[in-house]
PDB file of C-alpha atoms in Angstrom:
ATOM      1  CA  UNK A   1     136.625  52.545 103.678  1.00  0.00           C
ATOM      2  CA  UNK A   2     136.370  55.226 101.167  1.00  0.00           C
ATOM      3  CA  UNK A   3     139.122  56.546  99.757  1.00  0.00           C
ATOM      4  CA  UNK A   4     137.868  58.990  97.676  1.00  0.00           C
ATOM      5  CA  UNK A   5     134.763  60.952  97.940  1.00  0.00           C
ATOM      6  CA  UNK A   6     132.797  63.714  95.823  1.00  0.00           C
ATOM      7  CA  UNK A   7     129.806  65.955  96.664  1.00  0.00           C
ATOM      8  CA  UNK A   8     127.755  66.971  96.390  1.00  0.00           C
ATOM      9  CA  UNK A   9     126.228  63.704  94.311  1.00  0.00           C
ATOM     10  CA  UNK A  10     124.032  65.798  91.784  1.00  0.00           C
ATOM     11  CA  UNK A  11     123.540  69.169  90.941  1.00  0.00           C
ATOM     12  CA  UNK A  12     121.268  71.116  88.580  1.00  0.00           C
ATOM     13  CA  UNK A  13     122.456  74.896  87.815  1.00  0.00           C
ATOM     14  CA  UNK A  14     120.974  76.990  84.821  1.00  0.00           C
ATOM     15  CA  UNK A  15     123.426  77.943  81.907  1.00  0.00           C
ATOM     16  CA  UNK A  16     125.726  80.739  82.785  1.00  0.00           C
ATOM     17  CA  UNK A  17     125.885  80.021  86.435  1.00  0.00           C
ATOM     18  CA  UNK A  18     129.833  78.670  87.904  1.00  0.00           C
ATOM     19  CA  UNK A  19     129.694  75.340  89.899  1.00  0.00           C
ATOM     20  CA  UNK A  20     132.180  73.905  91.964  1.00  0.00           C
ATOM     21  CA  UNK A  21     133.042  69.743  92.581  1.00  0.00           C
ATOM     22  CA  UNK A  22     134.651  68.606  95.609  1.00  0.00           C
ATOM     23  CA  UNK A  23     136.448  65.701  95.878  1.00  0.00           C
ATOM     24  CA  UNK A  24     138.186  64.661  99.505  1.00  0.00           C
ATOM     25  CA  UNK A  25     140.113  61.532  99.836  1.00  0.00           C
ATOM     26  CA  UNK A  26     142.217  59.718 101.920  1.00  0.00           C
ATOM     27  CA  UNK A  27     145.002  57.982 100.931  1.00  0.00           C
ATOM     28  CA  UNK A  28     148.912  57.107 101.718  1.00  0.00           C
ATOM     29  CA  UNK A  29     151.676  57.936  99.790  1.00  0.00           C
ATOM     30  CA  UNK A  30     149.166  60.080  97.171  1.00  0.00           C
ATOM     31  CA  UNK A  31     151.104  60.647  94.042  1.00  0.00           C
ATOM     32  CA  UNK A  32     147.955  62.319  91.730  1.00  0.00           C
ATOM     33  CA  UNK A  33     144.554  63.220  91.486  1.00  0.00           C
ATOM     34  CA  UNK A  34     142.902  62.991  88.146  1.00  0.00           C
ATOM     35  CA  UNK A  35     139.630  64.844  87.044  1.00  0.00           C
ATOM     36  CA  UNK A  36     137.651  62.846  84.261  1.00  0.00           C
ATOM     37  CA  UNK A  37     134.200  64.179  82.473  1.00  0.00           C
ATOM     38  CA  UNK A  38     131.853  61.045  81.558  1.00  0.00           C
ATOM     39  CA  UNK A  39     129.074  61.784  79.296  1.00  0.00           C
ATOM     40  CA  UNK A  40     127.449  59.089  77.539  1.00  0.00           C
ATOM     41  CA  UNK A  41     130.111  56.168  78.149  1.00  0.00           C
ATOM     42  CA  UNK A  42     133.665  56.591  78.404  1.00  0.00           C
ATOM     43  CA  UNK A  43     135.025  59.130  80.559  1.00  0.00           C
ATOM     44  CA  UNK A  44     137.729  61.406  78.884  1.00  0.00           C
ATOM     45  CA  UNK A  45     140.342  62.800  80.617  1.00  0.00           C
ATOM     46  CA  UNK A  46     140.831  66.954  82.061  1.00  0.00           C
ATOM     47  CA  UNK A  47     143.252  67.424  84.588  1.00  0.00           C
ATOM     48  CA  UNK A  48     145.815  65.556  86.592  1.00  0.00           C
ATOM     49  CA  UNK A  49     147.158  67.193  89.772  1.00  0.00           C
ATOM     50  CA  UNK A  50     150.233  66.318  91.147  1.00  0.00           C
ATOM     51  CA  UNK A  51     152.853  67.397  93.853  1.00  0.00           C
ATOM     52  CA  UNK A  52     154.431  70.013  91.599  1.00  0.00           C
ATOM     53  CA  UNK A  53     151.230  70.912  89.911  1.00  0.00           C
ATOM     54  CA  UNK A  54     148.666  71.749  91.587  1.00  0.00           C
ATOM     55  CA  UNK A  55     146.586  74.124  89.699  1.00  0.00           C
ATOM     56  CA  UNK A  56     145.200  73.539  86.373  1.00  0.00           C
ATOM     57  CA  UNK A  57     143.357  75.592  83.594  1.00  0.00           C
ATOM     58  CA  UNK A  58     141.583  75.146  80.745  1.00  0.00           C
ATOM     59  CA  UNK A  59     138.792  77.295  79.084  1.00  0.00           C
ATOM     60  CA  UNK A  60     136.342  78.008  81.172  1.00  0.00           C
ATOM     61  CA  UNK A  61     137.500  74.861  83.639  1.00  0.00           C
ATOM     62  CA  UNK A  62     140.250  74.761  86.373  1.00  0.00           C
ATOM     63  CA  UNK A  63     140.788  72.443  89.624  1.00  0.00           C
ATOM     64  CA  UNK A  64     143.176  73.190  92.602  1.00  0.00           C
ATOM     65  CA  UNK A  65     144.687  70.424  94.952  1.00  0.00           C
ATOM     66  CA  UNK A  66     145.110  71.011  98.059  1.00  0.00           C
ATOM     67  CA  UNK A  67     147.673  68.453  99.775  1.00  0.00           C
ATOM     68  CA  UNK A  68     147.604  69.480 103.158  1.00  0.00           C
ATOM     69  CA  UNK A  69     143.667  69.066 103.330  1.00  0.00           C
ATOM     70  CA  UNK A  70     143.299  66.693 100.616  1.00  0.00           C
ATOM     71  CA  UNK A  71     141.017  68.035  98.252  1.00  0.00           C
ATOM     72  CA  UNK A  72     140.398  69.213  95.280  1.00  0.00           C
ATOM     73  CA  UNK A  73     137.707  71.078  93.859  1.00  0.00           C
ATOM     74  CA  UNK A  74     136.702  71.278  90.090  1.00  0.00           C
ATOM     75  CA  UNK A  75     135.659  74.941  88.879  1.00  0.00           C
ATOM     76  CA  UNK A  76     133.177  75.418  86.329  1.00  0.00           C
ATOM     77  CA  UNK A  77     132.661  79.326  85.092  1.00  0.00           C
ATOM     78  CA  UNK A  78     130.026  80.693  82.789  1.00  0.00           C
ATOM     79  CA  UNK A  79     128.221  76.702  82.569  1.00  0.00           C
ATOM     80  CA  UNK A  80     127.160  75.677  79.097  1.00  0.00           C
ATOM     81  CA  UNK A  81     124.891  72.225  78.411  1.00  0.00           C
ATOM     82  CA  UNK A  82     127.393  70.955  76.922  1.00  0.00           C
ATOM     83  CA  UNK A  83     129.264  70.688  80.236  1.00  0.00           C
ATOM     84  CA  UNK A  84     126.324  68.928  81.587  1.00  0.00           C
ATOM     85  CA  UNK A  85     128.036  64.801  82.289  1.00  0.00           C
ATOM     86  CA  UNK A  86     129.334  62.530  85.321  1.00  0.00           C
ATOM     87  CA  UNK A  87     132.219  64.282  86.724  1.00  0.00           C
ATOM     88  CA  UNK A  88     134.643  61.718  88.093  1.00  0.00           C
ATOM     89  CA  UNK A  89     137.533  61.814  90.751  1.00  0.00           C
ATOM     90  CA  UNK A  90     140.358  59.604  90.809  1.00  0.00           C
ATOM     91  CA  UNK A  91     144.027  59.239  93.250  1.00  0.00           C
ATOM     92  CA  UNK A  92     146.754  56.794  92.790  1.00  0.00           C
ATOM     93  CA  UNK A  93     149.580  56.436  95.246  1.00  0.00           C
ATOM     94  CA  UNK A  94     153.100  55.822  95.095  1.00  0.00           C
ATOM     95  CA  UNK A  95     153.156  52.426  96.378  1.00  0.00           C
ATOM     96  CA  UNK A  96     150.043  51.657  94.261  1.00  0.00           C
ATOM     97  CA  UNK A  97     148.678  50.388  90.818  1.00  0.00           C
ATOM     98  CA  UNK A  98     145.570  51.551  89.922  1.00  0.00           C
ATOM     99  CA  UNK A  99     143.531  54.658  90.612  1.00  0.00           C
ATOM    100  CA  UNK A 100     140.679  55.008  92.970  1.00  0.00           C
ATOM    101  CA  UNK A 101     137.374  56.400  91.775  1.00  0.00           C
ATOM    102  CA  UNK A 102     135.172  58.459  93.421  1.00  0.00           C
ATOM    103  CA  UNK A 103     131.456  57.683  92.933  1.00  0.00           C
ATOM    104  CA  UNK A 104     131.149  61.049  90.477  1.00  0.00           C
ATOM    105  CA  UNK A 105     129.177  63.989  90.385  1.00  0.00           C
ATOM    106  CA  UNK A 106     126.583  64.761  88.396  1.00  0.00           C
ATOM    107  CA  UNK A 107     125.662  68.043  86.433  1.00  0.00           C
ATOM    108  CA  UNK A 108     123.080  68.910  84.401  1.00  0.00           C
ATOM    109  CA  UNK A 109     122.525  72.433  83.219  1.00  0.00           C
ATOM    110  CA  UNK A 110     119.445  73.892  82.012  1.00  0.00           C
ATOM    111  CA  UNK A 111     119.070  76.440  79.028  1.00  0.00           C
TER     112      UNK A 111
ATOM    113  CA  UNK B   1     139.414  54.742  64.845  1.00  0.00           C
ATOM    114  CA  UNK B   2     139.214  54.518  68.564  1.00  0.00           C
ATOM    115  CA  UNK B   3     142.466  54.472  70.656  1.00  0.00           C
ATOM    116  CA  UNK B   4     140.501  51.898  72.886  1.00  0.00           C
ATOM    117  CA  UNK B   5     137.881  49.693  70.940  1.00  0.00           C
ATOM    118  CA  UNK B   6     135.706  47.305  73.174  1.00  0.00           C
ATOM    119  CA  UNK B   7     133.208  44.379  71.881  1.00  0.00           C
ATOM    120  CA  UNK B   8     131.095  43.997  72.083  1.00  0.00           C
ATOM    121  CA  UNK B   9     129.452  47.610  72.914  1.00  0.00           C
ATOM    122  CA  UNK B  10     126.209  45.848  74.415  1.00  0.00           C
ATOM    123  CA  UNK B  11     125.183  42.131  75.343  1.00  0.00           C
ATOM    124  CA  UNK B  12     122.672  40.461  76.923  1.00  0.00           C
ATOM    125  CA  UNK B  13     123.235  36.653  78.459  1.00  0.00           C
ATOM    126  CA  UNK B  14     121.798  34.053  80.452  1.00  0.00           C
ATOM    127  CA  UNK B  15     122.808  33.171  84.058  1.00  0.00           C
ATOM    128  CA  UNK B  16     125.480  30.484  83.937  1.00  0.00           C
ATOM    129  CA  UNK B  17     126.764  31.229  80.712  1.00  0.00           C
ATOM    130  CA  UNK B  18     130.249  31.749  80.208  1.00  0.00           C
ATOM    131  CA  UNK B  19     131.007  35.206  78.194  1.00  0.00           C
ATOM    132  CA  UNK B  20     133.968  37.655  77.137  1.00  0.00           C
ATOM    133  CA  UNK B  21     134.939  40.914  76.623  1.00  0.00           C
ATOM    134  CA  UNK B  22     138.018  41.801  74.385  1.00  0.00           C
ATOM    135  CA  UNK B  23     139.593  45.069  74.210  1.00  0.00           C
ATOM    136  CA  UNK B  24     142.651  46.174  72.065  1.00  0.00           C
ATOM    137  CA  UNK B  25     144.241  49.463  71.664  1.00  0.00           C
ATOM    138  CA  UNK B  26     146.319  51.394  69.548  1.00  0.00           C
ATOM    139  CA  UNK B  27     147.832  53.702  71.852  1.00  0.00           C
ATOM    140  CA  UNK B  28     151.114  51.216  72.697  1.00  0.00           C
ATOM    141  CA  UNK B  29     150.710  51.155  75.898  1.00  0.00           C
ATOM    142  CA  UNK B  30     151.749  48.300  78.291  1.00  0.00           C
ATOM    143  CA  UNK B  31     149.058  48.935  81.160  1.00  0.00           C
ATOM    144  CA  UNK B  32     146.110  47.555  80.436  1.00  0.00           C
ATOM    145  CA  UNK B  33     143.020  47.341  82.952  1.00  0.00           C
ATOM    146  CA  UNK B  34     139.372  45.832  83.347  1.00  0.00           C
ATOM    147  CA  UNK B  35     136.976  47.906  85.283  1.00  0.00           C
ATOM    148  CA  UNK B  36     133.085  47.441  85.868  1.00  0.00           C
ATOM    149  CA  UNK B  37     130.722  50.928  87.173  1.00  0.00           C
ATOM    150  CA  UNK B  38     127.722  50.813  89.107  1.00  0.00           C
ATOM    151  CA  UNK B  39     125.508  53.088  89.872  1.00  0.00           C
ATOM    152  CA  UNK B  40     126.136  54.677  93.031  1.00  0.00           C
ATOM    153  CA  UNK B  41     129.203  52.661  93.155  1.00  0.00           C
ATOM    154  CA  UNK B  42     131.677  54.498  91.184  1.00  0.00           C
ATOM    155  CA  UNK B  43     134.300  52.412  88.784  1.00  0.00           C
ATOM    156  CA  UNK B  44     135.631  49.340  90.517  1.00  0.00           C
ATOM    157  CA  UNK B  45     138.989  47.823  89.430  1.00  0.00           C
ATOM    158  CA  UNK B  46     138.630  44.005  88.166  1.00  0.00           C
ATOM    159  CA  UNK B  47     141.898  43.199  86.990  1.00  0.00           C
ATOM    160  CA  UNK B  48     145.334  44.955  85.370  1.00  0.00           C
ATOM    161  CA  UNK B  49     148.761  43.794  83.521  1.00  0.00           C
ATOM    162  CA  UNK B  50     151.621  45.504  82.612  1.00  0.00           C
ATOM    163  CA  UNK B  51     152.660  43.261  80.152  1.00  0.00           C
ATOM    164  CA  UNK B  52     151.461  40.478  78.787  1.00  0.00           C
ATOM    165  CA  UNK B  53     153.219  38.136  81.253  1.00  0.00           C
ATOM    166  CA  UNK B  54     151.989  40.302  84.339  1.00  0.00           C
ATOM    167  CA  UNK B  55     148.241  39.999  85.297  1.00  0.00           C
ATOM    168  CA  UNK B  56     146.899  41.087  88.957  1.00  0.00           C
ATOM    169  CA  UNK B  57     143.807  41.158  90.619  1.00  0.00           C
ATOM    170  CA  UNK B  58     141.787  43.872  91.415  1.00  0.00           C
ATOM    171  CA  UNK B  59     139.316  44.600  94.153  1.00  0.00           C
ATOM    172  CA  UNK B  60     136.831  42.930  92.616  1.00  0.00           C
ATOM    173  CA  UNK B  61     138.203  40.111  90.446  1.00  0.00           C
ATOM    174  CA  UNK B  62     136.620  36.606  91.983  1.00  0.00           C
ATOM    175  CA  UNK B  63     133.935  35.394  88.854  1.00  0.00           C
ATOM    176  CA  UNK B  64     136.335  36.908  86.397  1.00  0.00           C
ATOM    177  CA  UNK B  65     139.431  35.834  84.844  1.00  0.00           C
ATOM    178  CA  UNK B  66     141.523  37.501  81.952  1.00  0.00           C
ATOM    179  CA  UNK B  67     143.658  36.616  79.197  1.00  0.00           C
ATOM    180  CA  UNK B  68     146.861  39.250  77.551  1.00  0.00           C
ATOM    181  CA  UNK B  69     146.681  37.901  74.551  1.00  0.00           C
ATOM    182  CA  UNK B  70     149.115  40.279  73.225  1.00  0.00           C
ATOM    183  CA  UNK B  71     150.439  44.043  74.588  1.00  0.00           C
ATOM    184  CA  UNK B  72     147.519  45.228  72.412  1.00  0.00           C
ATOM    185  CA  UNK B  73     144.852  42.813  73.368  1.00  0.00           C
ATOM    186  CA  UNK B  74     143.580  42.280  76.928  1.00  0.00           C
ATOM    187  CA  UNK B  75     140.132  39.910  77.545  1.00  0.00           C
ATOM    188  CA  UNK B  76     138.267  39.355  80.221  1.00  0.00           C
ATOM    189  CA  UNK B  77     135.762  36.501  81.067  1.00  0.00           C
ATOM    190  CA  UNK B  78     132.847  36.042  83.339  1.00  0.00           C
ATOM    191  CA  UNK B  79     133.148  32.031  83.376  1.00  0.00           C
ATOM    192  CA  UNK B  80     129.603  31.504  84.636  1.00  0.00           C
ATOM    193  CA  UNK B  81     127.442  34.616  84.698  1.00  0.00           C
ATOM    194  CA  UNK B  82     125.240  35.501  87.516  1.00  0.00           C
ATOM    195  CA  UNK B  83     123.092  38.801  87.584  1.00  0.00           C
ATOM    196  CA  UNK B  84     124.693  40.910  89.853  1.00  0.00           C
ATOM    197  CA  UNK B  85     127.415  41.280  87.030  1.00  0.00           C
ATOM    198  CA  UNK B  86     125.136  43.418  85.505  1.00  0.00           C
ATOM    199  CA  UNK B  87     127.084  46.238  84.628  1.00  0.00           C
ATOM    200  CA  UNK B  88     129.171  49.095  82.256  1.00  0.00           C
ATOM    201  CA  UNK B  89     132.694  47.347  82.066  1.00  0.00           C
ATOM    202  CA  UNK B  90     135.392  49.724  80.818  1.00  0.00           C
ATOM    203  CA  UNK B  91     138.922  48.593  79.608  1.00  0.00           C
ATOM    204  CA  UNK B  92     141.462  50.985  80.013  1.00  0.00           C
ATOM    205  CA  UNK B  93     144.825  52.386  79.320  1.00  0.00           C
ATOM    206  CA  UNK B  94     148.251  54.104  80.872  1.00  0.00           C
ATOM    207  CA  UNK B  95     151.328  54.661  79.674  1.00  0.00           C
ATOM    208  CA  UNK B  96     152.658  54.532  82.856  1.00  0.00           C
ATOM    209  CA  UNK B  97     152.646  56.135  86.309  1.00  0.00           C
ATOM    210  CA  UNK B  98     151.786  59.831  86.637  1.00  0.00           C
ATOM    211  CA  UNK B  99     149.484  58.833  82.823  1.00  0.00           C
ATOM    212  CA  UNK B 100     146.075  59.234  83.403  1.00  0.00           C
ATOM    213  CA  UNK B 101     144.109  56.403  81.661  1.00  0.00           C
ATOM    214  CA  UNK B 102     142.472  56.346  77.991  1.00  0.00           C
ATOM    215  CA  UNK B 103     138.798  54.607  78.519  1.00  0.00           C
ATOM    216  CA  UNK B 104     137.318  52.621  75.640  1.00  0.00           C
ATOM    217  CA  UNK B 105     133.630  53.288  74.839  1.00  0.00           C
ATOM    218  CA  UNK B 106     132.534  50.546  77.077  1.00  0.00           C
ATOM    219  CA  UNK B 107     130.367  46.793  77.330  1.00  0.00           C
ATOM    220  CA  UNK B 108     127.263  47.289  78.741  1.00  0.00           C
ATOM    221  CA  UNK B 109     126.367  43.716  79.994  1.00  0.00           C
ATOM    222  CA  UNK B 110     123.212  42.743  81.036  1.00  0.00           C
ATOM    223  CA  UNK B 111     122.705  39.008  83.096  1.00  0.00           C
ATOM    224  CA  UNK B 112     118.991  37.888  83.093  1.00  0.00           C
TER     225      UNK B 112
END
């Protein structure tokens, strides 16, 4: 089954407009929940949430967890097309090795 | 330089041929991983090591294999290609739990 899901799959705002990513999942043990931006190939790190962190900022970007509902949502203020990419989800657990990937958003934003 | 350097960055190969991707980083970490993306399918884990004596399989691992040649260098191998291995592999990198991971640019591989 899915562990981790985003929505909606693609989106297409105009510059200047504030979008929000969801991303649900459903694991045991969760330990963090990681948001990654993918342009062209590799994706490149923004936030990790965690237990004792779970709000993050930066710039014009910030993502809340919420552990008792498990989600998170990725906030995007004041878009530029420069943000447009693949915005990817990812949990680990405790008891785990890896981190499971959500199947990404994508956002493209018109002049 | 990359942290994360992948070769090759694109290839193209037959069906039944046997092929590899090597990755090597600078970052010194010891966790190293293979991952392939499809479309629609997010990134799938294909194998990861700790160190070079610790390899495990991923969700996806069967017509792969890999090789930790060294903490820096981690290879994998498709030993006889077929084309639904078409795909964007990524090697990537964690210093450890609660470390997100560093990507390299990424393989796209393409089985005809």
């Amino acid at each position: 089954e899915d562990k981790v899901v985003q929505s909606p799959l693609s989106l297409v705002v105009h510059e200047g407009d504030t979008v929000t990513l969801n991303c649900s999942y459903e694991v045991t043990n969760f330990r963090s929940l990681l948001w990654y931006k993918q342009e062209k190939k590799a994706p490149t790190f923004l936030f990790m949430l965690t237990s004792s962190g779970i709000e993050k900022k930066s710039g014009r970007l910030s993502s809340i967890l919420d552990k008792k509902e498990l989600f998170s949502i990725l906030n995007i203020t004041a878009t530029q097309t420069g943000d447009s990419a693949v915005y990817l989800c990812a949990v680990d657990q405790n008891t785990g090795n890896q981190f499971y990937f959500g199947t990404g958003t994508s956002l493209t934003v018109i002049p | 330089d990359a942290d994360v350097t992948q070769t090759p960055r694109n290839r193209i190969t037959k069906t039944g041929k046997r092929i590899m991707l090597e990755c090597s980083q600078t970052k010194g970490h010891d966790r190293m991983y293979w991952y392939r993306q499809d479309p629609g399918l997010g990134l799938q884990l294909i194998y990861y090591s700790f160190d070079v004596k610790d390899i495990n399989k991923g969700e996806i691992s069967d017509g792969y294999s890999v090789s930790r040649q060294a903490q820096a260098k981690f290879s994998l191998s498709l030993e006889s290609a077929i084309p639904n291995q078409t795909a964007l592999y990524f090697c990537a990198t964690s210093a450890g739990p609660l470390e997100g991971y560093t990507f390299g640019s990424g393989t796209r591989l393409t089985v005809v």
